[in-house]
Tab-separated table of C-alpha atoms in Angstrom:
chain	number	residue	atom	x	y	z
A	189	MET	CA	44.088	-13.872	126.643
A	190	THR	CA	40.986	-13.620	124.466
A	191	THR	CA	37.912	-11.670	125.494
A	192	GLN	CA	34.773	-13.772	125.581
A	193	LYS	CA	32.006	-12.257	123.509
A	194	PRO	CA	28.654	-11.772	125.228
A	195	ILE	CA	25.681	-13.927	124.341
A	196	LEU	CA	23.684	-10.945	123.083
A	197	SER	CA	24.845	-8.485	120.456
A	198	PRO	CA	23.935	-4.787	120.779
A	199	ALA	CA	21.246	-5.364	118.143
A	200	GLY	CA	19.811	-8.182	120.244
A	201	ILE	CA	19.882	-6.014	123.363
A	202	ALA	CA	17.990	-3.252	121.560
A	203	ILE	CA	15.291	-5.608	120.286
A	204	ILE	CA	14.823	-7.383	123.625
A	205	LEU	CA	14.599	-4.150	125.623
A	206	LEU	CA	12.158	-2.586	123.177
A	207	ALA	CA	10.120	-5.781	122.893
A	208	LEU	CA	9.718	-5.875	126.692
A	209	PHE	CA	8.800	-2.190	126.769
A	210	TYR	CA	6.294	-2.520	123.932
A	211	ALA	CA	4.827	-5.737	125.373
A	212	THR	CA	4.142	-3.858	128.603
A	213	ILE	CA	2.234	-1.230	126.636
A	214	VAL	CA	0.167	-3.848	124.812
A	215	ILE	CA	-0.596	-5.860	127.964
A	216	SER	CA	-1.567	-2.726	129.888
A	217	GLY	CA	-3.978	-1.697	127.125
A	218	TYR	CA	-2.231	1.664	126.641
A	219	ASP	CA	-4.930	4.260	127.403
A	220	GLY	CA	-7.879	1.899	127.907
A	221	ASN	CA	-9.341	2.600	124.469
A	222	PRO	CA	-9.517	-0.050	121.726
A	223	ALA	CA	-6.376	-0.728	119.729
A	224	LEU	CA	-8.400	-0.439	116.527
A	225	ARG	CA	-9.124	3.266	116.715
A	226	GLY	CA	-9.405	6.022	114.133
A	227	ASP	CA	-8.800	4.532	110.684
A	228	CYS	CA	-7.790	1.135	112.082
A	229	PRO	CA	-11.274	-0.500	111.995
A	230	TYR	CA	-11.444	0.165	108.249
A	231	TYR	CA	-8.079	-1.460	107.581
A	232	TYR	CA	-9.357	-4.400	109.614
A	233	ALA	CA	-12.698	-4.465	107.760
A	234	THR	CA	-10.764	-4.636	104.477
A	235	ALA	CA	-8.747	-7.584	105.748
A	236	LEU	CA	-11.955	-9.352	106.839
A	237	SER	CA	-13.555	-8.726	103.455
A	238	LEU	CA	-10.551	-10.229	101.696
A	239	LEU	CA	-10.600	-13.249	103.998
A	240	ARG	CA	-14.348	-13.920	104.134
A	241	ASP	CA	-15.671	-12.666	100.812
A	242	GLY	CA	-12.588	-12.640	98.621
A	243	ASP	CA	-13.237	-9.023	97.627
A	244	ILE	CA	-12.912	-5.471	98.958
A	245	TYR	CA	-16.599	-4.529	98.967
A	246	LEU	CA	-17.168	-3.436	102.554
A	247	ALA	CA	-20.968	-3.454	102.863
A	248	ASN	CA	-20.899	-6.850	104.604
A	249	GLN	CA	-18.315	-5.712	107.159
A	250	LEU	CA	-19.730	-2.316	108.150
A	251	THR	CA	-22.240	-2.184	110.972
A	252	GLY	CA	-24.404	0.619	112.342
A	253	GLN	CA	-25.971	3.578	110.598
A	254	PRO	CA	-24.429	4.763	107.310
A	255	GLU	CA	-23.534	8.165	108.737
A	256	LYS	CA	-21.195	6.395	111.164
A	257	HIS	CA	-18.953	5.527	108.225
A	258	SER	CA	-19.216	8.852	106.416
A	259	ASN	CA	-15.772	10.065	105.224
A	260	GLU	CA	-14.213	6.694	106.142
A	261	VAL	CA	-14.981	4.688	102.969
A	262	SER	CA	-15.143	5.388	99.235
A	263	LEU	CA	-17.539	4.699	96.390
A	264	ASP	CA	-16.331	2.841	93.318
A	265	ARG	CA	-17.665	3.732	89.884
A	266	ASN	CA	-20.588	1.318	90.367
A	267	GLY	CA	-21.633	2.793	93.707
A	268	ASN	CA	-20.164	0.027	95.923
A	269	LEU	CA	-18.567	0.876	99.257
A	270	VAL	CA	-14.840	0.142	99.022
A	271	PRO	CA	-11.812	1.071	101.168
A	272	LYS	CA	-10.831	4.702	101.246
A	273	HIS	CA	-7.492	3.768	102.771
A	274	ASN	CA	-4.884	1.910	100.766
A	275	ILE	CA	-5.086	-1.837	101.239
A	276	VAL	CA	-1.374	-2.596	101.724
A	277	LEU	CA	-1.654	-3.061	105.502
A	278	ALA	CA	-4.663	-5.368	105.150
A	279	ILE	CA	-2.795	-7.564	102.652
A	280	PHE	CA	0.416	-7.783	104.693
A	281	SER	CA	-1.410	-8.671	107.900
A	282	LEU	CA	-3.830	-11.235	106.432
A	283	PRO	CA	-2.105	-14.359	107.860
A	284	LEU	CA	-2.134	-13.140	111.465
A	285	ILE	CA	-5.690	-11.797	111.207
A	286	ALA	CA	-6.862	-15.088	109.713
A	287	PHE	CA	-5.345	-16.884	112.703
A	288	LEU	CA	-6.029	-14.463	115.582
A	289	GLY	CA	-8.674	-11.968	114.449
A	290	GLU	CA	-8.355	-8.501	116.025
A	291	GLU	CA	-5.531	-9.746	118.243
A	292	GLY	CA	-3.732	-10.676	115.024
A	293	ALA	CA	-3.921	-7.062	113.860
A	294	VAL	CA	-2.320	-5.898	117.113
A	295	ALA	CA	0.261	-8.682	116.937
A	296	PHE	CA	1.174	-7.693	113.384
A	297	ASN	CA	1.583	-4.095	114.507
A	298	PHE	CA	3.813	-5.218	117.395
A	299	PHE	CA	6.096	-7.195	115.094
A	300	GLN	CA	6.259	-4.544	112.386
A	301	ILE	CA	7.333	-1.874	114.848
A	302	LEU	CA	10.086	-4.179	116.156
A	303	LEU	CA	11.175	-4.836	112.579
A	304	CYS	CA	11.280	-1.091	111.976
A	305	VAL	CA	13.613	-0.390	114.908
A	306	HIS	CA	15.771	-3.407	114.026
A	307	ILE	CA	16.289	-2.137	110.479
A	308	LEU	CA	17.022	1.292	111.931
A	309	TYR	CA	19.745	-0.218	114.137
A	310	LEU	CA	21.319	-2.014	111.169
A	311	TRP	CA	21.394	1.239	109.197
A	312	ILE	CA	22.874	3.289	112.031
A	313	SER	CA	25.488	0.626	112.841
A	314	SER	CA	26.962	0.958	109.353
A	315	TYR	CA	27.984	4.513	110.318
A	316	CYS	CA	28.450	4.426	114.082
A	317	SER	CA	29.817	2.183	116.812
A	318	PRO	CA	27.568	-0.534	118.288
A	319	GLY	CA	27.115	1.386	121.531
A	320	VAL	CA	26.018	4.580	119.806
A	321	SER	CA	23.729	2.607	117.493
A	322	LEU	CA	22.155	0.948	120.514
A	323	VAL	CA	21.547	4.249	122.316
A	324	SER	CA	20.139	6.002	119.260
A	325	THR	CA	17.799	3.106	118.448
A	326	LEU	CA	16.545	2.980	122.039
A	327	LEU	CA	15.929	6.735	122.052
A	328	ILE	CA	13.962	6.636	118.790
A	329	GLY	CA	12.080	3.594	120.067
A	330	THR	CA	11.079	5.166	123.381
A	331	VAL	CA	11.267	8.993	123.330
A	332	SER	CA	9.251	9.515	120.166
A	333	LEU	CA	5.759	8.719	118.876
A	334	LEU	CA	6.554	5.035	118.412
A	335	PRO	CA	5.453	3.763	121.859
A	336	HIS	CA	2.084	5.472	121.370
A	337	TYR	CA	1.448	3.429	118.226
A	338	VAL	CA	2.368	-0.016	119.561
A	339	PHE	CA	-1.205	-0.673	120.729
A	340	ASN	CA	-2.561	0.093	117.288
A	341	TYR	CA	-2.823	-1.205	113.713
A	342	SER	CA	-0.876	1.363	111.777
A	343	GLN	CA	-0.264	1.644	108.063
A	344	ASP	CA	2.004	4.614	108.811
A	345	ILE	CA	4.402	2.269	110.629
A	346	LEU	CA	4.275	-0.246	107.786
A	347	ALA	CA	4.932	2.388	105.123
A	348	THR	CA	7.774	3.893	107.170
A	349	THR	CA	9.346	0.458	107.652
A	350	LEU	CA	9.230	-0.180	103.905
A	351	LEU	CA	10.669	3.275	103.202
A	352	LEU	CA	13.462	2.756	105.733
A	353	ALA	CA	14.275	-0.668	104.279
A	354	ALA	CA	14.465	0.863	100.796
A	355	MET	CA	16.823	3.574	102.052
A	356	VAL	CA	19.075	0.982	103.691
A	357	VAL	CA	19.269	-1.128	100.540
A	358	LEU	CA	19.962	1.923	98.361
A	359	ASP	CA	22.459	3.455	100.756
A	360	LEU	CA	24.463	0.349	101.585
A	361	SER	CA	24.252	-1.765	98.458
A	362	SER	CA	26.420	-1.693	95.421
A	363	THR	CA	24.868	-1.310	91.976
A	364	ARG	CA	23.870	-4.970	91.893
A	365	SER	CA	20.731	-5.314	89.812
A	366	ASP	CA	18.857	-7.599	92.215
A	367	ARG	CA	19.347	-5.252	95.170
A	368	LEU	CA	18.297	-2.216	93.197
A	369	ILE	CA	15.125	-3.933	92.018
A	370	ILE	CA	14.353	-4.834	95.643
A	371	ALA	CA	15.014	-1.240	96.751
A	372	GLY	CA	12.643	0.058	94.087
A	373	LEU	CA	10.009	-2.510	95.029
A	374	LEU	CA	10.223	-1.538	98.711
A	375	LEU	CA	10.053	2.182	98.012
A	376	GLY	CA	7.212	1.762	95.519
A	377	THR	CA	5.191	-0.285	98.024
A	378	ALA	CA	5.794	2.370	100.684
A	379	CYS	CA	4.489	5.008	98.266
A	380	VAL	CA	1.401	2.939	97.477
A	381	ALA	CA	0.740	2.552	101.202
A	382	ARG	CA	1.232	6.283	101.779
A	383	PHE	CA	1.013	8.474	98.665
A	384	PRO	CA	2.957	11.439	100.168
A	385	TYR	CA	6.061	9.226	100.433
A	386	LEU	CA	6.439	9.800	96.702
A	387	LEU	CA	8.170	12.979	97.873
A	388	PHE	CA	11.154	10.793	98.798
A	389	VAL	CA	11.630	9.749	95.162
A	390	PRO	CA	12.731	12.915	93.261
A	391	PRO	CA	15.535	13.817	95.725
A	392	LEU	CA	17.151	10.435	95.018
A	393	ILE	CA	18.997	12.185	92.221
A	394	ILE	CA	21.024	13.867	94.995
A	395	LEU	CA	21.824	10.593	96.750
A	396	TRP	CA	22.596	8.656	93.610
A	397	PRO	CA	23.426	11.085	90.787
A	398	PHE	CA	26.111	9.296	88.812
A	399	ALA	CA	24.749	5.771	88.736
A	400	ARG	CA	24.992	3.892	85.491
A	401	PRO	CA	21.840	3.869	83.328
A	402	ARG	CA	21.480	0.132	83.932
A	403	ALA	CA	21.392	0.725	87.693
A	404	TRP	CA	18.696	3.384	87.388
A	405	LEU	CA	16.739	1.108	85.058
A	406	CYS	CA	16.762	-1.725	87.608
A	407	PHE	CA	15.669	0.587	90.408
A	408	VAL	CA	12.867	2.155	88.348
A	409	ALA	CA	11.700	-1.315	87.257
A	410	GLY	CA	11.255	-2.304	90.906
A	411	LEU	CA	9.570	0.995	91.724
A	412	ALA	CA	7.182	0.611	88.796
A	413	ILE	CA	5.762	-2.754	89.865
A	414	PRO	CA	3.652	-1.574	92.858
A	415	ILE	CA	2.913	1.774	91.191
A	416	THR	CA	1.555	-0.020	88.111
A	417	LEU	CA	-0.570	-2.279	90.316
A	418	LEU	CA	-1.996	0.819	92.020
A	419	LEU	CA	-2.819	2.443	88.682
A	420	GLY	CA	-4.560	-0.741	87.559
A	421	TYR	CA	-6.463	-0.914	90.849
A	422	ASN	CA	-7.635	2.679	90.340
A	423	SER	CA	-8.684	1.964	86.754
A	424	VAL	CA	-10.759	-1.059	87.699
A	425	LEU	CA	-12.480	0.520	90.702
A	426	PHE	CA	-12.710	4.179	89.795
A	427	GLY	CA	-12.472	4.263	86.008
A	428	HIS	CA	-9.144	6.084	85.632
A	429	PRO	CA	-5.592	5.277	86.765
A	430	LEU	CA	-5.124	8.726	88.329
A	431	VAL	CA	-8.440	8.725	90.195
A	432	SER	CA	-7.867	7.181	93.613
A	433	SER	CA	-10.088	6.234	96.519
A	434	TYR	CA	-9.256	9.630	98.054
A	435	ASP	CA	-10.959	11.294	95.082
A	436	ARG	CA	-14.192	9.364	95.715
A	437	ILE	CA	-14.674	9.588	99.469
A	438	ALA	CA	-18.196	8.569	100.481
A	439	VAL	CA	-20.035	11.215	102.519
A	440	PHE	CA	-23.529	10.393	103.799
A	441	GLN	CA	-25.762	13.465	103.470
A	442	ALA	CA	-29.519	13.942	103.168
A	443	GLY	CA	-30.095	10.186	103.305
A	444	ALA	CA	-27.774	9.323	100.418
A	445	TRP	CA	-24.096	8.808	99.663
A	446	GLN	CA	-22.301	11.739	98.073
A	447	ILE	CA	-18.737	11.948	96.747
A	448	ALA	CA	-16.008	14.216	98.098
A	449	THR	CA	-12.309	14.509	97.331
A	450	GLN	CA	-9.419	14.858	99.752
A	451	ARG	CA	-7.749	17.351	97.427
A	452	SER	CA	-9.925	20.044	98.975
A	453	ASP	CA	-8.458	19.313	102.416
A	454	PHE	CA	-5.162	21.002	101.558
A	455	SER	CA	-6.488	24.399	102.501
A	456	THR	CA	-5.421	25.077	106.078
A	457	ASP	CA	-3.564	28.057	107.513
A	458	PHE	CA	-0.186	27.093	106.053
A	459	PHE	CA	1.966	29.161	108.394
A	460	PHE	CA	0.403	29.148	111.871
A	461	LYS	CA	-1.447	25.837	111.886
A	462	GLY	CA	0.884	24.054	109.480
A	463	LEU	CA	4.490	25.212	109.774
A	464	VAL	CA	4.278	26.373	113.390
A	465	GLY	CA	1.644	23.916	114.584
A	466	GLN	CA	3.482	20.787	113.474
A	467	ILE	CA	6.357	21.870	115.716
A	468	LEU	CA	4.761	23.676	118.665
A	469	ASP	CA	1.118	22.529	118.910
A	470	ARG	CA	0.722	21.411	122.534
A	471	ASP	CA	-1.157	18.198	121.743
A	472	HIS	CA	0.380	17.155	118.426
A	473	GLY	CA	3.547	19.165	117.762
A	474	LEU	CA	6.898	17.398	117.529
A	475	PHE	CA	8.417	19.504	120.321
A	476	TRP	CA	5.967	18.072	122.873
A	477	THR	CA	5.057	14.640	121.527
A	478	SER	CA	8.387	13.420	120.105
A	479	PRO	CA	11.069	15.091	122.221
A	480	VAL	CA	13.946	13.232	120.577
A	481	THR	CA	13.191	14.392	117.033
A	482	LEU	CA	14.123	18.080	116.990
A	483	PRO	CA	17.446	17.652	118.861
A	484	SER	CA	18.390	14.910	116.383
A	485	PHE	CA	18.458	17.498	113.586
A	486	PHE	CA	21.686	18.923	115.036
A	487	GLY	CA	23.265	15.663	113.908
A	488	PHE	CA	22.827	16.710	110.281
A	489	VAL	CA	26.033	18.729	110.654
A	490	SER	CA	27.988	15.512	111.294
A	491	LEU	CA	26.007	13.566	108.692
A	492	ILE	CA	26.704	16.097	105.946
A	493	ARG	CA	30.394	16.094	106.852
A	494	LYS	CA	30.489	12.295	106.725
A	495	ARG	CA	28.076	11.641	103.837
A	496	ARG	CA	27.254	14.908	102.132
A	497	ARG	CA	24.821	13.459	99.592
A	498	LEU	CA	22.931	11.309	102.084
A	499	GLY	CA	22.615	14.234	104.513
A	500	ALA	CA	21.313	16.521	101.765
A	501	TYR	CA	18.898	13.840	100.540
A	502	LEU	CA	17.379	13.251	103.989
A	503	ALA	CA	17.186	16.973	104.807
A	504	ILE	CA	15.383	17.804	101.549
A	505	SER	CA	13.029	14.808	101.822
A	506	PHE	CA	12.152	15.682	105.418
A	507	LEU	CA	11.490	19.291	104.434
A	508	LEU	CA	9.269	18.302	101.498
A	509	LEU	CA	7.140	16.013	103.700
A	510	TYR	CA	6.880	18.671	106.403
A	511	LEU	CA	5.824	21.345	103.903
A	512	PHE	CA	3.320	19.006	102.257
A	513	PHE	CA	1.479	18.331	105.509
A	514	SER	CA	1.684	21.978	106.560
A	515	ALA	CA	-1.100	22.562	104.035
A	516	TYR	CA	-3.212	19.577	105.211
A	517	ARG	CA	-5.949	20.664	107.570
A	518	TYR	CA	-6.260	17.252	109.259
A	519	TRP	CA	-2.590	16.681	110.107
A	520	ASP	CA	-3.458	16.947	113.818
A	521	THR	CA	-6.236	14.338	113.937
A	522	SER	CA	-4.054	11.469	115.216
A	523	HIS	CA	-4.795	10.145	118.682
A	524	TYR	CA	-1.279	11.188	119.660
A	525	GLY	CA	1.273	13.385	117.913
A	526	ASN	CA	1.602	13.668	114.150
A	527	ARG	CA	1.742	10.207	112.596
A	528	PHE	CA	2.124	11.716	109.124
A	529	LEU	CA	5.727	12.592	109.975
A	530	PHE	CA	6.741	9.070	111.001
A	531	PRO	CA	9.467	8.900	108.307
A	532	VAL	CA	11.053	12.043	109.735
A	533	ILE	CA	10.852	10.674	113.259
A	534	VAL	CA	12.308	7.247	112.466
A	535	LEU	CA	14.951	8.137	109.867
A	536	SER	CA	16.262	10.903	112.119
A	537	GLY	CA	17.804	8.086	114.145
A	538	LEU	CA	20.904	8.291	111.940
A	539	PRO	CA	21.689	11.992	112.491
A	540	LEU	CA	20.836	11.464	116.168
A	541	ALA	CA	23.466	8.729	116.387
A	542	LEU	CA	26.078	10.914	114.728
A	543	LEU	CA	25.214	13.721	117.153
A	544	ILE	CA	25.702	11.353	120.091
A	545	GLU	CA	28.977	10.094	118.646
A	546	SER	CA	30.261	13.639	118.215
A	547	LEU	CA	30.035	14.188	121.980
A	548	LYS	CA	32.878	11.656	122.416
A	549	ARG	CA	32.502	11.242	126.149
A	550	TRP	CA	31.371	7.707	126.799
A	551	PRO	CA	30.294	6.269	130.114
A	552	GLN	CA	32.087	3.039	130.949
A	553	TRP	CA	29.096	0.808	130.123
A	554	LEU	CA	28.863	2.287	126.630
A	555	ARG	CA	32.535	1.551	126.010
A	556	ARG	CA	31.907	-2.075	126.964
A	557	VAL	CA	29.020	-2.280	124.477
A	558	ASP	CA	31.290	-0.915	121.752
A	559	LEU	CA	33.987	-3.469	122.536
A	560	ALA	CA	31.471	-6.314	122.659
A	561	GLY	CA	30.014	-5.352	119.284
A	562	THR	CA	33.320	-5.207	117.437
């Protein structure tokens, strides 16, 4: 007698449950404030400028007094107002914004967050049973910061999704040239979207130390494409490949635009506000705002036993990102939690799954999911 397979796979169950949960958040309007909050209006203004004017000069899109936009835009070398924030999100979301306007930005955010958790499930399921993968994905998708960024327009989610996709391709692929080029392209685009994600690049030598030179060459070629485009973008707008929009932030003072650099913002109390605050701060610390994240770290014991290099790579990358933002005085300016640590929050789904699997006491429904997924 053969067992009839269910209509939905565990991956399908995860996506449907999370889609319903996230749709409820979007329909309810989350906290009653606009979805385009914080930096979001400037990503949207960039998309509008690309669509309407075919450029990234923002003067036509910005309304109100100049001081309203102080610290939110940059000045190019000719004195034009241009995006301070990287334009990757605006480019990716152009089709939906062209069709739906602001609702298109929210719709894009909704779909990208679902894509993120789907890729996470696929990654986890290569190490764990379908039932465990389902539970871990649902926990990351609900008991973390993610639900608080569904009603939003977030480049942090986009960059994390690209980073996660690159990790999956690198971790699960062979040394096929086409896959390695794609992995490099994904990781490079993630780094262009969020510069600090470059911290995930050097530790790759731990994950992939003995690859053939041809394999490394293919990966670096993919990585170089978006990085080279960024350097060219900087050269054209700001006069030097290593001068970015964050080095020419426009500050309106004494009736005129002045230039400031974000480099000076890495000057906070490193220990109490940075190291301790990112964990224990009542409004933004991981302990309070993403309850699933810290317990998931116990799963690194199982991950290192199962895949020593991958466990070491993730642990070192997480630590580097955490230390980097411990020095950043504005790490706690998100509307909820610490969005700068999204890669830590999302990628910790794998050690979380291994932690769950190590408990080895399954309720009956979880056993059925495992059997259905095999």
